């Protein structure tokens, strides 16, 4: 008599098949996101900041990149930002840096209103902090685009982060076609934003430019939504460039948070200094890139205009791309704000 088939076997095979399908799906999404930026490369420098792998928050209180619930709350390890305190850490403690960050955000009116706190400083290493463990200092900077730094380095026990409210953390990306106002995300990508602020302080960006431009074609509508059953490119609905100033040394950029790529999102390609501005909503690229800011909606017409400039075809890593016949130089610019309205600094 033949052996009775084990009832558990079909279930085991089905599980293996589902697992294999999942792996293949993830690989396809990653490949699609990678080929979109064929020649992105280079290394990125972050001045005097030491790059820490993983979540720069002194702990792992949230999921990967701190955006599981749609919220970023990241900081820079081994950095103590200074400034007038609005909450004294000796009397204000949390079990995680995320709690400290959220306490700072809670001092902003509305979802993105003016903030009484724009800096949080937390001590999260029990052994190194000793009696200071859990201290959360909330502060307000005189200039949030040039925060007051007390000290940085391996011996510093503090983790620090910035929070930008309404009308804060906005810089200009100036081109001959107009200035795009950029809202920075220091809570999602603190190392990237720190680099951008250092680059802006140079008051020049020789070599910074847009060199690739691809419109939305027929694949996305004017709001950036993907048309059902349409391909995802090419064209890939983006403009791409570099933020590498000539004469400035670069090191590899760390992987930071990547909320869903939407119309207007600015993110690094790989480890930088290549970057892109998305002209459409690219949910299929989630977590593939470090997003460090977004173009204000009213300025997206400038990005669209650049996307319509004359281009020539090239092949990057077996992918057809559209390269600008004449690169568009760009300059980072400080922006003055008045009642939430952004204006270029004279």
Tab-separated table of C-alpha atoms in Angstrom:
chain	number	residue	atom	x	y	z
A	1	UNK	CA	0.000	0.000	0.000
A	2	UNK	CA	1.351	3.334	-0.897
A	3	UNK	CA	2.241	5.918	1.748
A	4	UNK	CA	-0.460	8.483	2.545
A	5	UNK	CA	0.515	11.983	1.416
A	6	UNK	CA	1.440	14.273	4.275
A	7	UNK	CA	-1.260	16.962	4.545
A	8	UNK	CA	1.354	19.519	5.619
A	9	UNK	CA	3.348	19.248	2.397
A	10	UNK	CA	1.038	21.294	0.106
A	11	UNK	CA	0.989	24.102	2.679
A	12	UNK	CA	4.774	24.083	2.885
A	13	UNK	CA	5.132	24.272	-0.893
A	14	UNK	CA	2.556	27.067	-1.102
A	15	UNK	CA	4.472	29.073	1.498
A	16	UNK	CA	7.718	28.653	-0.421
A	17	UNK	CA	6.030	29.749	-3.657
A	18	UNK	CA	4.554	32.863	-2.000
A	19	UNK	CA	7.951	33.718	-0.499
A	20	UNK	CA	9.614	33.363	-3.914
A	21	UNK	CA	6.978	35.631	-5.508
A	22	UNK	CA	7.586	38.246	-2.806
A	23	UNK	CA	11.342	38.228	-3.373
A	24	UNK	CA	10.893	38.563	-7.140
A	25	UNK	CA	8.437	41.454	-6.691
A	26	UNK	CA	10.807	43.378	-4.408
A	27	UNK	CA	13.672	42.807	-6.829
A	28	UNK	CA	11.643	44.145	-9.759
A	29	UNK	CA	10.672	47.304	-7.855
A	30	UNK	CA	14.287	47.922	-6.819
A	31	UNK	CA	15.517	47.340	-10.371
A	32	UNK	CA	12.946	49.750	-11.816
A	33	UNK	CA	13.954	52.456	-9.354
A	34	UNK	CA	17.652	51.872	-10.030
A	35	UNK	CA	17.547	51.979	-13.831
A	36	UNK	CA	15.674	55.293	-13.710
A	37	UNK	CA	18.909	56.973	-12.635
A	38	UNK	CA	21.435	55.020	-14.693
A	39	UNK	CA	24.557	57.100	-14.175
A	40	UNK	CA	23.938	58.470	-10.689
A	41	UNK	CA	27.073	58.172	-8.624
A	42	UNK	CA	29.782	59.983	-6.750
A	43	UNK	CA	30.407	60.501	-3.073
A	44	UNK	CA	28.968	63.166	-0.855
A	45	UNK	CA	30.769	65.231	1.766
A	46	UNK	CA	29.236	66.301	5.051
A	47	UNK	CA	31.854	68.718	6.374
A	48	UNK	CA	32.949	68.054	9.943
A	49	UNK	CA	30.050	65.739	10.792
A	50	UNK	CA	30.939	62.119	11.306
A	51	UNK	CA	28.563	59.835	9.438
A	52	UNK	CA	26.909	57.210	11.578
A	53	UNK	CA	25.388	54.154	9.944
A	54	UNK	CA	21.812	53.335	10.844
A	55	UNK	CA	19.283	55.541	12.614
A	56	UNK	CA	21.001	58.599	14.022
A	57	UNK	CA	18.813	58.933	17.089
A	58	UNK	CA	20.629	57.268	19.954
A	59	UNK	CA	18.135	54.402	19.925
A	60	UNK	CA	15.785	52.425	17.714
A	61	UNK	CA	12.422	53.418	19.119
A	62	UNK	CA	10.702	53.525	15.732
A	63	UNK	CA	10.750	51.339	12.640
A	64	UNK	CA	13.349	51.642	9.898
A	65	UNK	CA	14.021	55.313	9.115
A	66	UNK	CA	11.406	56.365	11.692
A	67	UNK	CA	8.624	56.691	9.130
A	68	UNK	CA	6.473	53.634	9.831
A	69	UNK	CA	3.638	55.945	10.967
A	70	UNK	CA	4.402	58.575	8.343
A	71	UNK	CA	6.478	60.655	10.741
A	72	UNK	CA	10.208	61.323	10.740
A	73	UNK	CA	12.066	61.937	13.983
A	74	UNK	CA	15.798	61.547	13.393
A	75	UNK	CA	18.844	63.347	14.740
A	76	UNK	CA	22.628	63.418	14.512
A	77	UNK	CA	24.607	61.367	17.031
A	78	UNK	CA	27.635	62.825	18.836
A	79	UNK	CA	26.431	66.391	18.285
A	80	UNK	CA	25.324	69.001	20.826
A	81	UNK	CA	23.424	71.957	19.431
A	82	UNK	CA	23.350	75.044	21.644
A	83	UNK	CA	20.826	77.849	22.079
A	84	UNK	CA	18.348	79.286	24.601
A	85	UNK	CA	16.367	76.523	26.324
A	86	UNK	CA	12.577	76.489	26.337
A	87	UNK	CA	12.497	73.184	28.277
A	88	UNK	CA	15.254	72.217	30.713
A	89	UNK	CA	16.441	68.623	30.341
A	90	UNK	CA	17.164	68.215	34.032
A	91	UNK	CA	13.407	68.247	34.625
A	92	UNK	CA	12.250	66.916	31.244
A	93	UNK	CA	13.100	63.312	30.411
A	94	UNK	CA	12.074	60.606	27.934
A	95	UNK	CA	12.894	56.962	27.274
A	96	UNK	CA	13.828	57.665	23.653
A	97	UNK	CA	15.062	60.413	21.378
A	98	UNK	CA	11.857	60.027	19.377
A	99	UNK	CA	9.864	61.154	22.418
A	100	UNK	CA	12.138	64.169	22.788
A	101	UNK	CA	11.759	65.030	19.098
A	102	UNK	CA	7.977	64.720	19.268
A	103	UNK	CA	7.882	66.983	22.317
A	104	UNK	CA	9.644	69.645	20.235
A	105	UNK	CA	7.229	69.147	17.342
A	106	UNK	CA	4.302	69.465	19.759
A	107	UNK	CA	5.385	73.051	20.371
A	108	UNK	CA	4.482	73.947	16.783
A	109	UNK	CA	0.977	75.306	16.246
A	110	UNK	CA	-1.089	73.234	13.811
A	111	UNK	CA	0.452	70.646	11.524
A	112	UNK	CA	3.139	73.009	10.241
A	113	UNK	CA	2.753	76.229	12.212
A	114	UNK	CA	5.307	78.494	13.899
A	115	UNK	CA	7.409	76.550	16.413
A	116	UNK	CA	8.389	77.681	19.899
A	117	UNK	CA	10.986	74.884	19.722
A	118	UNK	CA	13.172	74.147	16.699
A	119	UNK	CA	15.997	72.156	18.333
A	120	UNK	CA	16.013	69.054	20.520
A	121	UNK	CA	19.038	67.605	22.320
A	122	UNK	CA	18.817	64.166	23.939
A	123	UNK	CA	21.112	61.903	25.952
A	124	UNK	CA	20.280	58.287	25.114
A	125	UNK	CA	23.316	56.177	26.040
A	126	UNK	CA	22.855	54.901	29.618
A	127	UNK	CA	26.505	54.126	30.178
A	128	UNK	CA	27.873	57.355	28.722
A	129	UNK	CA	25.133	59.659	29.989
A	130	UNK	CA	25.007	58.428	33.572
A	131	UNK	CA	22.712	60.723	35.578
A	132	UNK	CA	21.956	62.693	32.388
A	133	UNK	CA	20.350	59.673	30.723
A	134	UNK	CA	16.967	60.575	29.250
A	135	UNK	CA	17.470	64.328	29.484
A	136	UNK	CA	15.629	66.181	26.726
A	137	UNK	CA	16.594	69.792	26.145
A	138	UNK	CA	14.284	71.792	23.899
A	139	UNK	CA	15.751	74.965	22.407
A	140	UNK	CA	15.040	77.812	20.000
A	141	UNK	CA	17.708	78.970	17.534
A	142	UNK	CA	18.321	82.579	16.550
A	143	UNK	CA	18.946	81.309	13.015
A	144	UNK	CA	17.536	77.879	12.235
A	145	UNK	CA	19.520	77.746	8.971
A	146	UNK	CA	22.764	78.224	10.918
A	147	UNK	CA	22.178	76.447	14.250
A	148	UNK	CA	24.536	77.166	17.121
A	149	UNK	CA	26.805	74.149	17.591
A	150	UNK	CA	28.421	73.596	20.985
A	151	UNK	CA	30.588	70.610	20.055
A	152	UNK	CA	30.711	67.469	17.935
A	153	UNK	CA	32.776	64.277	17.927
A	154	UNK	CA	32.940	60.771	19.334
A	155	UNK	CA	33.267	62.013	22.928
A	156	UNK	CA	30.005	63.984	22.747
A	157	UNK	CA	27.203	62.099	24.503
A	158	UNK	CA	24.322	64.034	22.968
A	159	UNK	CA	22.092	63.458	19.938
A	160	UNK	CA	20.620	66.599	18.355
A	161	UNK	CA	17.940	67.322	15.793
A	162	UNK	CA	16.133	70.216	14.137
A	163	UNK	CA	12.425	70.851	13.537
A	164	UNK	CA	11.245	73.348	10.932
A	165	UNK	CA	7.771	74.845	11.245
A	166	UNK	CA	5.789	76.996	8.839
A	167	UNK	CA	7.985	79.451	6.979
A	168	UNK	CA	11.142	77.896	8.444
A	169	UNK	CA	13.799	75.739	6.810
A	170	UNK	CA	13.093	77.144	3.357
A	171	UNK	CA	15.967	77.801	0.992
A	172	UNK	CA	16.095	78.905	-2.630
A	173	UNK	CA	17.332	76.916	-5.590
A	174	UNK	CA	18.051	79.701	-8.074
A	175	UNK	CA	18.179	79.112	-11.833
A	176	UNK	CA	17.919	81.342	-14.889
A	177	UNK	CA	14.287	80.226	-15.178
A	178	UNK	CA	13.348	81.288	-11.656
A	179	UNK	CA	13.982	80.370	-8.026
A	180	UNK	CA	12.401	77.238	-6.598
A	181	UNK	CA	11.696	77.495	-2.873
A	182	UNK	CA	12.702	74.299	-1.085
A	183	UNK	CA	11.333	73.097	2.255
A	184	UNK	CA	14.056	71.031	3.973
A	185	UNK	CA	13.377	67.862	6.022
A	186	UNK	CA	15.921	67.862	8.886
A	187	UNK	CA	13.794	65.418	10.890
A	188	UNK	CA	13.890	62.869	8.029
A	189	UNK	CA	17.402	63.468	6.682
A	190	UNK	CA	19.476	65.393	9.257
A	191	UNK	CA	22.861	64.576	7.722
A	192	UNK	CA	21.717	65.551	4.238
A	193	UNK	CA	20.202	68.818	5.457
A	194	UNK	CA	23.383	69.587	7.392
A	195	UNK	CA	25.358	69.223	4.162
A	196	UNK	CA	22.931	71.447	2.243
A	197	UNK	CA	23.277	74.164	4.903
A	198	UNK	CA	27.080	73.943	4.747
A	199	UNK	CA	26.997	74.122	0.957
A	200	UNK	CA	24.709	77.148	1.094
A	201	UNK	CA	27.107	78.885	3.485
A	202	UNK	CA	29.816	78.765	0.764
A	203	UNK	CA	27.740	81.364	-1.130
A	204	UNK	CA	28.631	79.681	-4.403
A	205	UNK	CA	27.942	76.329	-5.977
A	206	UNK	CA	30.326	76.204	-8.926
A	207	UNK	CA	29.565	73.034	-10.832
A	208	UNK	CA	26.037	72.635	-9.426
A	209	UNK	CA	23.568	72.164	-12.269
A	210	UNK	CA	20.641	70.313	-13.815
A	211	UNK	CA	21.745	68.082	-16.683
A	212	UNK	CA	18.849	65.688	-17.282
A	213	UNK	CA	15.186	66.470	-17.953
A	214	UNK	CA	12.273	64.101	-18.554
A	215	UNK	CA	8.647	65.195	-18.524
A	216	UNK	CA	5.587	63.263	-17.377
A	217	UNK	CA	4.715	62.152	-20.920
A	218	UNK	CA	1.359	60.385	-21.048
A	219	UNK	CA	2.084	58.292	-17.968
A	220	UNK	CA	1.143	60.804	-15.209
A	221	UNK	CA	-1.526	63.510	-15.073
A	222	UNK	CA	-0.939	67.184	-14.220
A	223	UNK	CA	-1.285	66.439	-10.483
A	224	UNK	CA	1.411	63.780	-10.723
A	225	UNK	CA	-0.900	60.779	-10.371
A	226	UNK	CA	0.027	57.706	-12.387
A	227	UNK	CA	-2.334	56.826	-15.226
A	228	UNK	CA	-3.781	53.303	-14.721
A	229	UNK	CA	-2.072	50.595	-16.782
A	230	UNK	CA	0.544	53.050	-18.110
A	231	UNK	CA	4.288	52.243	-17.948
A	232	UNK	CA	6.510	53.856	-15.305
A	233	UNK	CA	8.981	55.186	-17.855
A	234	UNK	CA	10.951	56.235	-19.695
A	235	UNK	CA	10.336	59.129	-19.490
A	236	UNK	CA	10.564	59.002	-15.693
A	237	UNK	CA	9.013	62.407	-14.832
A	238	UNK	CA	11.992	64.113	-13.185
A	239	UNK	CA	14.795	66.598	-13.544
A	240	UNK	CA	18.210	65.463	-12.351
A	241	UNK	CA	21.394	67.311	-11.472
A	242	UNK	CA	24.362	67.502	-9.145
A	243	UNK	CA	25.000	69.415	-5.906
A	244	UNK	CA	28.768	69.091	-5.874
A	245	UNK	CA	30.650	72.378	-5.579
A	246	UNK	CA	34.004	72.368	-7.334
A	247	UNK	CA	36.920	72.097	-4.926
A	248	UNK	CA	34.812	70.595	-2.128
A	249	UNK	CA	35.790	67.029	-1.072
A	250	UNK	CA	33.018	64.437	-0.897
A	251	UNK	CA	32.412	61.287	1.089
A	252	UNK	CA	29.685	58.704	0.745
A	253	UNK	CA	26.287	59.918	1.932
A	254	UNK	CA	24.467	57.843	4.575
A	255	UNK	CA	21.104	56.254	3.809
A	256	UNK	CA	18.441	58.251	5.611
A	257	UNK	CA	14.649	58.364	5.595
A	258	UNK	CA	12.633	58.050	2.403
A	259	UNK	CA	8.971	58.949	2.752
A	260	UNK	CA	6.968	58.178	-0.384
A	261	UNK	CA	8.351	60.064	-3.388
A	262	UNK	CA	5.728	62.587	-4.451
A	263	UNK	CA	5.516	65.389	-6.975
A	264	UNK	CA	8.055	67.976	-5.788
A	265	UNK	CA	10.164	65.614	-3.649
A	266	UNK	CA	13.930	66.217	-3.738
A	267	UNK	CA	16.116	63.173	-3.100
A	268	UNK	CA	19.655	61.902	-3.613
A	269	UNK	CA	20.477	59.449	-6.360
A	270	UNK	CA	22.422	56.679	-4.648
A	271	UNK	CA	24.935	58.268	-2.275
A	272	UNK	CA	24.950	61.661	-4.058
A	273	UNK	CA	25.946	64.243	-5.109
A	274	UNK	CA	23.491	63.450	-7.919
A	275	UNK	CA	19.926	64.417	-6.954
A	276	UNK	CA	16.516	64.647	-8.579
A	277	UNK	CA	13.260	66.562	-8.303
A	278	UNK	CA	10.277	64.344	-8.997
A	279	UNK	CA	7.583	65.689	-11.319
A	280	UNK	CA	5.166	62.908	-10.375
A	281	UNK	CA	4.111	60.634	-7.536
A	282	UNK	CA	6.435	57.621	-7.536
A	283	UNK	CA	5.057	55.307	-4.870
A	284	UNK	CA	6.959	52.459	-6.531
A	285	UNK	CA	10.209	54.125	-5.398
A	286	UNK	CA	9.375	54.112	-1.676
A	287	UNK	CA	12.464	53.646	0.544
A	288	UNK	CA	14.841	53.525	-2.402
A	289	UNK	CA	16.167	57.069	-1.991
A	290	UNK	CA	16.964	59.586	0.737
A	291	UNK	CA	14.431	62.426	0.514
A	292	UNK	CA	15.725	65.656	2.066
A	293	UNK	CA	13.194	68.263	0.948
A	294	UNK	CA	10.423	69.287	-1.417
A	295	UNK	CA	9.686	72.118	-3.837
A	296	UNK	CA	6.821	74.362	-2.740
A	297	UNK	CA	3.816	73.605	-5.011
A	298	UNK	CA	3.653	77.131	-6.444
A	299	UNK	CA	7.213	76.762	-7.812
A	300	UNK	CA	6.774	73.435	-9.594
A	301	UNK	CA	6.079	75.331	-12.824
A	302	UNK	CA	9.802	76.201	-12.879
A	303	UNK	CA	10.754	72.526	-12.668
A	304	UNK	CA	8.233	71.751	-15.410
A	305	UNK	CA	9.764	74.457	-17.610
A	306	UNK	CA	13.242	72.958	-17.197
A	307	UNK	CA	11.786	69.549	-18.077
A	308	UNK	CA	10.612	70.952	-21.419
A	309	UNK	CA	14.019	72.326	-22.505
A	310	UNK	CA	15.751	70.785	-25.556
A	311	UNK	CA	17.356	67.422	-24.834
A	312	UNK	CA	19.383	64.747	-26.560
A	313	UNK	CA	19.134	60.995	-26.096
A	314	UNK	CA	21.760	58.985	-24.252
A	315	UNK	CA	21.948	55.458	-22.871
A	316	UNK	CA	22.886	54.993	-19.203
A	317	UNK	CA	23.278	51.395	-18.055
A	318	UNK	CA	21.117	50.183	-20.949
A	319	UNK	CA	18.379	52.736	-20.152
A	320	UNK	CA	17.345	55.503	-22.564
A	321	UNK	CA	17.492	58.918	-20.886
A	322	UNK	CA	17.023	62.534	-21.994
A	323	UNK	CA	19.995	64.800	-21.283
A	324	UNK	CA	19.768	68.579	-21.535
A	325	UNK	CA	21.552	69.994	-24.561
A	326	UNK	CA	22.614	72.887	-22.352
A	327	UNK	CA	22.936	72.200	-18.576
A	328	UNK	CA	21.142	74.654	-16.294
A	329	UNK	CA	23.412	76.108	-13.549
A	330	UNK	CA	21.921	76.475	-10.082
A	331	UNK	CA	22.797	78.284	-6.869
A	332	UNK	CA	21.618	77.670	-3.300
A	333	UNK	CA	20.188	80.805	-1.745
A	334	UNK	CA	19.134	81.897	1.734
A	335	UNK	CA	15.499	82.911	1.962
A	336	UNK	CA	14.035	85.579	4.208
A	337	UNK	CA	10.553	84.868	5.506
A	338	UNK	CA	7.852	87.288	6.593
A	339	UNK	CA	4.659	85.888	8.120
A	340	UNK	CA	5.316	82.581	6.408
A	341	UNK	CA	5.936	84.165	3.006
A	342	UNK	CA	9.312	83.309	1.506
A	343	UNK	CA	11.392	85.965	-0.256
A	344	UNK	CA	14.880	85.817	-1.740
A	345	UNK	CA	17.591	87.352	0.421
A	346	UNK	CA	19.260	90.390	-1.084
